[in-house]
């Protein structure tokens, strides 16, 4: 069943916005009811298509924030199983890009009950499976936290003991998405923040990855997600620190 979720034929489905949760002043989580959602693996994304009354249509990719409801190769009863929610749906978290075409609409305009078309789940490389056993390093820039949060939630849902480390770069503490959930004590999950615009703001560097990541000798699975420049910087640092390129999986948000 898990294989079906990864490589099944993709069709457009009409999803209905079920709930909205503000994460920060500019990011919100949208939970959708999706008929016949096949389940997904943490790290996968969907394509969202919006069509205007005049027929103009545009689409963007959004990572799945919910854990996917897949564990040990089987799909459980629903796509959302964290935070006490459990129904056949999915969650996306959208960061508003001020001059953007699609994200301001999803993050500010879309109302509960409104439909959107979506297609997925997409992607089979940038995924973590609860059956994986290597230590995990997650490195997020901004909204790049979204697919990595799905991995953290899947780890928790599966009661996995695989140790996770998260390095999360955000502009300021107020821009941290999922701040409350990341504050909850979770055995085996270490979180380190880097703030780029809070006075002493600075960019991620070798020392951060060296100190708060895993030694290359541990052969961790590394997942890096965020803006292209951020992802390339971190991937270069990891390879320079001795990590095998095949263990460094990246997702660029553009
Ligand atoms: C696989 C994948 C998964 C993604 N998952 C998420 C997600 O979970 N949450 C999320 O919020 N976004 C995610 N994105 C980014 C998303 O697809 C859009 O690119 C983003 O929402 C901007 O779209 P827009 O139509 O508002 O902006 P556009 O109209 O496309 O662009 C407007 C301006 O903003 C710039 N821009 C475009 N994207 C970004 C960005 N991400 N950050 C800063 N500036 C940008 C453009 O260069 C342009 O100048 C993902 C992208 C990919 C490829």
mmCIF file with all atom_site columns, C-alpha atoms in Angstrom, residues 80-86:
data_model
loop_
_atom_site.group_PDB
_atom_site.id
_atom_site.type_symbol
_atom_site.label_atom_id
_atom_site.label_alt_id
_atom_site.label_comp_id
_atom_site.label_asym_id
_atom_site.label_entity_id
_atom_site.label_seq_id
_atom_site.pdbx_PDB_ins_code
_atom_site.Cartn_x
_atom_site.Cartn_y
_atom_site.Cartn_z
_atom_site.occupancy
_atom_site.B_iso_or_equiv
_atom_site.pdbx_formal_charge
_atom_site.auth_seq_id
_atom_site.auth_comp_id
_atom_site.auth_asym_id
_atom_site.auth_atom_id
_atom_site.pdbx_PDB_model_num
ATOM 1 C CA . UNK A 1 80 ? -3.930 13.310 9.893  1.00 0.00 ? 80 UNK A CA 1
ATOM 2 C CA . UNK A 1 81 ? -3.101 11.635 13.136 1.00 0.00 ? 81 UNK A CA 1
ATOM 3 C CA . UNK A 1 82 ? -1.341 14.260 15.255 1.00 0.00 ? 82 UNK A CA 1
ATOM 4 C CA . UNK A 1 83 ? -2.712 16.759 17.698 1.00 0.00 ? 83 UNK A CA 1
ATOM 5 C CA . UNK A 1 84 ? -5.761 14.642 18.394 1.00 0.00 ? 84 UNK A CA 1
ATOM 6 C CA . UNK A 1 85 ? -7.147 15.096 14.865 1.00 0.00 ? 85 UNK A CA 1
ATOM 7 C CA . UNK A 1 86 ? -7.948 11.973 12.913 1.00 0.00 ? 86 UNK A CA 1
#
